[in-house]
Amino acid sequence: GAVVSQHPSWVICKSGTSVKIECRSLDFQATTMFWYRQFPKQSLMLMATSNEGSKATYEQGVEKDKFLINHASLTLSTLTVTSAHPEDSSFYICSAGGTSSPVTETQYFGPGTRLLVL
Amino acid sequence: GEDVEQSLFLSVREGDSSVINCTYTDSSSTYLYWYKQEPGAGLQLLTYIFSNMDMKQDQRLTVLLNKKDKHLSLRIADTQTGDSAIYFCAEIYFSGGYNKLIFGAGTRLAVHP
């Protein structure tokens, strides 16, 4: 149980285009979803948190107009990187959690999406 | 603010035990976690411990929690090459209406024959 998927697993795009990444909790309903960014050989940096049907809460320094988050249902959240630039290249990981997690408030992570912007 | 620290690298021989250590700052954390990350992959929840527990054992994994010193450790018995990965310690903290995680920098475990 507690499986979270991400799609796509990797994406290469041209500078200036927008990229959408999907995160799905497959076997439980996630009241809260989180989006992280991970640079090579570094830890995870929380970008934003969202509850289903609510606007996302962004961490300090994260541009909300650049990284659009939509938590449309209890099993789906999307991250759209708008007008991507090479500095947005990174490994993006989502997690699902909240009070309805198999272990309450515990986050279960997706496999990550590697984004390369040329 | 909240902070989690762990050593960056550990090398062990196959079959030996590995001990990965972590210190944290938020004494109000209800849960503490160990996650495993293999190259190019997401994080896999290995185990967790409630803050009112001192020890938790799950097959080859033993978690020890010293609340007084805010010290958490993960022991892997009979370490195998498949255990080679990065291990993240994490604690929950409440911020902005959510229970969030703060991670340590990760300990890279290398298992050699």
mmCIF file of C-alpha atoms in Angstrom:
data_model
loop_
_atom_site.group_PDB
_atom_site.id
_atom_site.type_symbol
_atom_site.label_atom_id
_atom_site.label_comp_id
_atom_site.label_asym_id
_atom_site.label_seq_id
_atom_site.Cartn_x
_atom_site.Cartn_y
_atom_site.Cartn_z
ATOM 1 C CA GLY A 1 0.000 0.000 0.000
ATOM 2 C CA ALA A 2 0.868 3.729 -0.066
ATOM 3 C CA VAL A 3 2.013 3.902 -3.682
ATOM 4 C CA VAL A 4 2.592 7.285 -5.292
ATOM 5 C CA SER A 5 3.311 7.650 -8.999
ATOM 6 C CA GLN A 6 4.703 10.516 -11.026
ATOM 7 C CA HIS A 7 4.483 11.177 -14.724
ATOM 8 C CA PRO A 8 6.586 11.713 -16.707
ATOM 9 C CA SER A 9 9.679 10.191 -15.149
ATOM 10 C CA TRP A 10 11.868 12.453 -17.228
ATOM 11 C CA VAL A 11 11.331 15.294 -19.650
ATOM 12 C CA ILE A 12 13.538 17.386 -21.909
ATOM 13 C CA CYS A 13 12.149 20.663 -23.160
ATOM 14 C CA LYS A 14 13.219 23.857 -24.852
ATOM 15 C CA SER A 15 13.692 27.051 -22.903
ATOM 16 C CA GLY A 16 10.461 29.056 -22.725
ATOM 17 C CA THR A 17 8.068 26.120 -22.843
ATOM 18 C CA SER A 18 5.870 24.927 -19.974
ATOM 19 C CA VAL A 19 6.046 21.474 -18.486
ATOM 20 C CA LYS A 20 3.377 19.702 -16.438
ATOM 21 C CA ILE A 21 4.221 16.951 -13.954
ATOM 22 C CA GLU A 22 1.511 14.741 -12.463
ATOM 23 C CA CYS A 23 1.556 13.137 -9.039
ATOM 24 C CA ARG A 24 -0.975 10.465 -8.118
ATOM 25 C CA SER A 25 -1.622 8.530 -4.945
ATOM 26 C CA LEU A 26 -2.716 5.157 -6.277
ATOM 27 C CA ASP A 27 -4.117 3.320 -3.286
ATOM 28 C CA PHE A 28 -5.011 5.932 -0.706
ATOM 29 C CA GLN A 29 -6.594 9.357 -0.599
ATOM 30 C CA ALA A 30 -4.115 12.112 0.123
ATOM 31 C CA THR A 31 -5.515 15.139 1.878
ATOM 32 C CA THR A 32 -2.170 16.874 1.516
ATOM 33 C CA MET A 33 0.407 16.759 -1.243
ATOM 34 C CA PHE A 34 3.891 18.200 -1.262
ATOM 35 C CA TRP A 35 6.300 19.165 -4.024
ATOM 36 C CA TYR A 36 10.054 19.062 -3.527
ATOM 37 C CA ARG A 37 13.057 19.912 -5.612
ATOM 38 C CA GLN A 38 16.361 18.090 -5.265
ATOM 39 C CA PHE A 39 19.684 19.275 -6.647
ATOM 40 C CA PRO A 40 22.483 16.771 -7.322
ATOM 41 C CA LYS A 41 24.005 15.331 -4.164
ATOM 42 C CA GLN A 42 21.755 17.474 -1.990
ATOM 43 C CA SER A 43 18.771 16.980 0.243
ATOM 44 C CA LEU A 44 15.175 17.735 -0.642
ATOM 45 C CA MET A 45 13.918 21.304 -0.641
ATOM 46 C CA LEU A 46 10.200 21.772 -0.018
ATOM 47 C CA MET A 47 8.635 24.004 -2.656
ATOM 48 C CA ALA A 48 4.952 23.990 -1.759
ATOM 49 C CA THR A 49 2.175 22.217 0.100
ATOM 50 C CA SER A 50 -1.444 21.870 -0.903
ATOM 51 C CA ASN A 51 -4.724 20.463 0.312
ATOM 52 C CA GLU A 52 -7.264 19.108 -2.127
ATOM 53 C CA GLY A 53 -9.350 21.914 -3.557
ATOM 54 C CA SER A 54 -7.287 24.670 -1.943
ATOM 55 C CA LYS A 55 -4.591 26.981 -3.183
ATOM 56 C CA ALA A 56 -1.065 25.796 -2.587
ATOM 57 C CA THR A 57 1.110 27.330 0.115
ATOM 58 C CA TYR A 58 4.564 28.136 -1.214
ATOM 59 C CA GLU A 59 7.801 28.185 0.729
ATOM 60 C CA GLN A 60 9.764 31.379 0.963
ATOM 61 C CA GLY A 61 11.692 32.084 -2.202
ATOM 62 C CA VAL A 62 9.562 29.873 -4.452
ATOM 63 C CA GLU A 63 7.801 31.794 -7.223
ATOM 64 C CA LYS A 64 4.132 30.843 -7.278
ATOM 65 C CA ASP A 65 3.673 32.172 -10.819
ATOM 66 C CA LYS A 66 6.590 30.095 -11.996
ATOM 67 C CA PHE A 67 5.567 26.842 -10.331
ATOM 68 C CA LEU A 68 1.810 26.394 -10.623
ATOM 69 C CA ILE A 69 0.303 23.733 -8.407
ATOM 70 C CA ASN A 70 -3.182 22.301 -8.789
ATOM 71 C CA HIS A 71 -4.458 19.765 -6.259
ATOM 72 C CA ALA A 72 -7.609 18.828 -8.138
ATOM 73 C CA SER A 73 -8.628 15.717 -6.233
ATOM 74 C CA LEU A 74 -7.640 13.530 -3.306
ATOM 75 C CA THR A 75 -5.479 11.450 -5.635
ATOM 76 C CA LEU A 76 -4.005 13.944 -8.101
ATOM 77 C CA SER A 77 -1.767 16.983 -7.902
ATOM 78 C CA THR A 78 0.028 18.671 -10.785
ATOM 79 C CA LEU A 79 3.059 20.921 -10.914
ATOM 80 C CA THR A 80 3.457 23.109 -13.981
ATOM 81 C CA VAL A 81 6.801 24.772 -14.560
ATOM 82 C CA THR A 82 5.907 27.786 -16.665
ATOM 83 C CA SER A 83 8.311 29.331 -19.178
ATOM 84 C CA ALA A 84 11.029 26.925 -18.135
ATOM 85 C CA HIS A 85 14.660 28.015 -18.211
ATOM 86 C CA PRO A 86 17.867 25.997 -17.850
ATOM 87 C CA GLU A 87 18.111 26.940 -14.168
ATOM 88 C CA ASP A 88 14.807 25.090 -13.609
ATOM 89 C CA SER A 89 16.495 21.832 -14.562
ATOM 90 C CA SER A 90 16.291 19.615 -11.527
ATOM 91 C CA PHE A 91 14.787 16.494 -9.987
ATOM 92 C CA TYR A 92 11.225 17.162 -8.830
ATOM 93 C CA ILE A 93 9.670 14.807 -6.289
ATOM 94 C CA CYS A 94 6.132 14.809 -4.960
ATOM 95 C CA SER A 95 4.776 13.204 -1.837
ATOM 96 C CA ALA A 96 1.317 12.447 -0.543
ATOM 97 C CA GLY A 97 0.312 12.544 3.080
ATOM 98 C CA GLY A 98 -1.990 14.128 5.597
ATOM 99 C CA THR A 99 -4.471 12.737 8.040
ATOM 100 C CA SER A 100 -5.680 10.066 5.620
ATOM 101 C CA SER A 101 -2.242 8.538 5.049
ATOM 102 C CA PRO A 102 -1.854 4.853 5.939
ATOM 103 C CA VAL A 103 0.273 6.122 8.827
ATOM 104 C CA THR A 104 -1.294 9.461 9.657
ATOM 105 C CA GLU A 105 0.695 12.531 8.601
ATOM 106 C CA THR A 106 3.387 10.329 7.070
ATOM 107 C CA GLN A 107 4.520 11.310 3.590
ATOM 108 C CA TYR A 108 4.858 8.740 0.827
ATOM 109 C CA PHE A 109 7.016 9.775 -2.086
ATOM 110 C CA GLY A 110 6.752 9.415 -5.821
ATOM 111 C CA PRO A 111 9.676 8.199 -7.944
ATOM 112 C CA GLY A 112 10.574 11.698 -9.104
ATOM 113 C CA THR A 113 10.676 13.539 -12.430
ATOM 114 C CA ARG A 114 13.939 14.663 -13.941
ATOM 115 C CA LEU A 115 13.544 17.886 -15.904
ATOM 116 C CA LEU A 116 16.184 19.103 -18.320
ATOM 117 C CA VAL A 117 15.629 22.479 -19.959
ATOM 118 C CA LEU A 118 17.792 23.183 -22.999
ATOM 119 C CA GLY B 1 14.681 27.075 13.497
ATOM 120 C CA GLU B 2 14.363 23.378 12.919
ATOM 121 C CA ASP B 3 17.458 21.530 11.818
ATOM 122 C CA VAL B 4 18.416 17.928 11.192
ATOM 123 C CA GLU B 5 22.041 16.852 10.949
ATOM 124 C CA GLN B 6 23.590 13.593 9.889
ATOM 125 C CA SER B 7 26.999 12.409 8.815
ATOM 126 C CA LEU B 8 27.510 12.407 5.066
ATOM 127 C CA PHE B 9 29.234 9.121 4.376
ATOM 128 C CA LEU B 10 29.521 5.614 5.796
ATOM 129 C CA SER B 11 31.401 2.664 4.367
ATOM 130 C CA VAL B 12 30.866 -0.870 5.678
ATOM 131 C CA ARG B 13 31.793 -4.377 4.724
ATOM 132 C CA GLU B 14 29.079 -6.706 3.502
ATOM 133 C CA GLY B 15 27.656 -8.699 6.399
ATOM 134 C CA ASP B 16 28.607 -6.126 9.040
ATOM 135 C CA SER B 17 26.145 -3.841 10.808
ATOM 136 C CA SER B 18 25.709 -0.229 9.704
ATOM 137 C CA VAL B 19 24.775 2.538 12.105
ATOM 138 C CA ILE B 20 23.622 5.868 10.746
ATOM 139 C CA ASN B 21 23.227 8.707 13.219
ATOM 140 C CA CYS B 22 21.068 11.815 13.176
ATOM 141 C CA THR B 23 20.427 14.749 15.504
ATOM 142 C CA TYR B 24 17.364 16.977 15.386
ATOM 143 C CA THR B 25 16.223 20.144 17.101
ATOM 144 C CA ASP B 26 12.417 20.161 17.369
ATOM 145 C CA SER B 27 11.530 18.396 20.613
ATOM 146 C CA SER B 28 7.814 18.561 19.777
ATOM 147 C CA SER B 29 8.128 16.264 16.748
ATOM 148 C CA THR B 30 5.628 13.424 16.989
ATOM 149 C CA TYR B 31 7.254 11.251 14.342
ATOM 150 C CA LEU B 32 10.787 10.756 13.141
ATOM 151 C CA TYR B 33 11.549 8.951 9.911
ATOM 152 C CA TRP B 34 14.194 7.157 7.954
ATOM 153 C CA TYR B 35 13.895 7.245 4.179
ATOM 154 C CA LYS B 36 16.094 5.466 1.621
ATOM 155 C CA GLN B 37 16.938 6.894 -1.796
ATOM 156 C CA GLU B 38 18.569 4.855 -4.523
ATOM 157 C CA PRO B 39 20.196 6.596 -7.511
ATOM 158 C CA GLY B 40 17.686 8.364 -9.718
ATOM 159 C CA ALA B 41 14.738 7.303 -7.600
ATOM 160 C CA GLY B 42 12.325 8.836 -5.146
ATOM 161 C CA LEU B 43 12.346 8.285 -1.409
ATOM 162 C CA GLN B 44 11.254 5.010 0.087
ATOM 163 C CA LEU B 45 9.890 5.068 3.629
ATOM 164 C CA LEU B 46 12.045 2.605 5.554
ATOM 165 C CA THR B 47 10.724 3.030 9.054
ATOM 166 C CA TYR B 48 9.413 5.571 11.508
ATOM 167 C CA ILE B 49 9.261 5.928 15.258
ATOM 168 C CA PHE B 50 6.813 7.725 17.510
ATOM 169 C CA SER B 51 8.363 10.244 19.834
ATOM 170 C CA ASN B 52 7.100 8.325 22.887
ATOM 171 C CA MET B 53 9.136 5.257 21.921
ATOM 172 C CA ASP B 54 12.781 4.522 22.625
ATOM 173 C CA MET B 55 13.303 1.714 20.175
ATOM 174 C CA LYS B 56 11.652 0.098 17.217
ATOM 175 C CA GLN B 57 12.766 -3.063 15.453
ATOM 176 C CA ASP B 58 11.638 -4.141 12.019
ATOM 177 C CA GLN B 59 13.471 -7.173 10.611
ATOM 178 C CA ARG B 60 17.059 -6.029 9.943
ATOM 179 C CA LEU B 61 16.327 -2.443 10.967
ATOM 180 C CA THR B 62 16.564 -1.076 14.499
ATOM 181 C CA VAL B 63 15.755 2.526 15.313
ATOM 182 C CA LEU B 64 16.917 4.034 18.584
ATOM 183 C CA LEU B 65 15.588 7.349 19.858
ATOM 184 C CA ASN B 66 17.209 9.357 22.641
ATOM 185 C CA LYS B 67 14.834 12.226 23.272
ATOM 186 C CA LYS B 68 17.017 13.833 25.901
ATOM 187 C CA ASP B 69 19.893 14.223 23.461
ATOM 188 C CA LYS B 70 17.604 14.564 20.404
ATOM 189 C CA HIS B 71 19.492 11.744 18.765
ATOM 190 C CA LEU B 72 18.116 9.177 16.348
ATOM 191 C CA SER B 73 19.967 6.223 14.905
ATOM 192 C CA LEU B 74 19.296 3.560 12.317
ATOM 193 C CA ARG B 75 21.063 0.218 12.577
ATOM 194 C CA ILE B 76 21.024 -2.133 9.621
ATOM 195 C CA ALA B 77 22.029 -5.658 10.552
ATOM 196 C CA ASP B 78 23.831 -7.942 8.085
ATOM 197 C CA THR B 79 24.294 -5.116 5.579
ATOM 198 C CA GLN B 80 24.029 -6.189 1.946
ATOM 199 C CA THR B 81 25.173 -4.570 -1.293
ATOM 200 C CA GLY B 82 21.523 -3.780 -2.028
ATOM 201 C CA ASP B 83 21.533 -1.522 1.020
ATOM 202 C CA SER B 84 23.919 0.873 -0.733
ATOM 203 C CA ALA B 85 21.937 4.108 -1.026
ATOM 204 C CA ILE B 86 21.440 7.492 0.591
ATOM 205 C CA TYR B 87 19.587 7.436 3.896
ATOM 206 C CA PHE B 88 17.676 10.520 5.021
ATOM 207 C CA CYS B 89 16.622 11.230 8.558
ATOM 208 C CA ALA B 90 13.547 13.480 8.809
ATOM 209 C CA GLU B 91 11.406 15.016 11.505
ATOM 210 C CA ILE B 92 7.932 16.481 11.375
ATOM 211 C CA TYR B 93 7.370 20.110 12.225
ATOM 212 C CA PHE B 94 4.170 22.135 12.110
ATOM 213 C CA SER B 95 4.238 25.225 9.921
ATOM 214 C CA GLY B 96 1.715 27.214 7.967
ATOM 215 C CA GLY B 97 -1.111 24.884 8.923
ATOM 216 C CA TYR B 98 0.639 21.747 7.731
ATOM 217 C CA ASN B 99 2.771 18.983 9.164
ATOM 218 C CA LYS B 100 5.906 19.257 7.063
ATOM 219 C CA LEU B 101 9.154 17.331 6.959
ATOM 220 C CA ILE B 102 12.642 18.644 7.425
ATOM 221 C CA PHE B 103 15.386 16.394 6.122
ATOM 222 C CA GLY B 104 18.970 15.897 6.996
ATOM 223 C CA ALA B 105 21.563 16.133 4.238
ATOM 224 C CA GLY B 106 21.535 12.375 3.770
ATOM 225 C CA THR B 107 24.122 9.715 4.616
ATOM 226 C CA ARG B 108 25.588 7.875 1.655
ATOM 227 C CA LEU B 109 26.069 4.226 2.634
ATOM 228 C CA ALA B 110 28.593 2.279 0.590
ATOM 229 C CA VAL B 111 28.718 -1.489 1.097
ATOM 230 C CA HIS B 112 31.825 -3.264 -0.114
ATOM 231 C CA PRO B 113 32.653 -6.964 -0.319
#
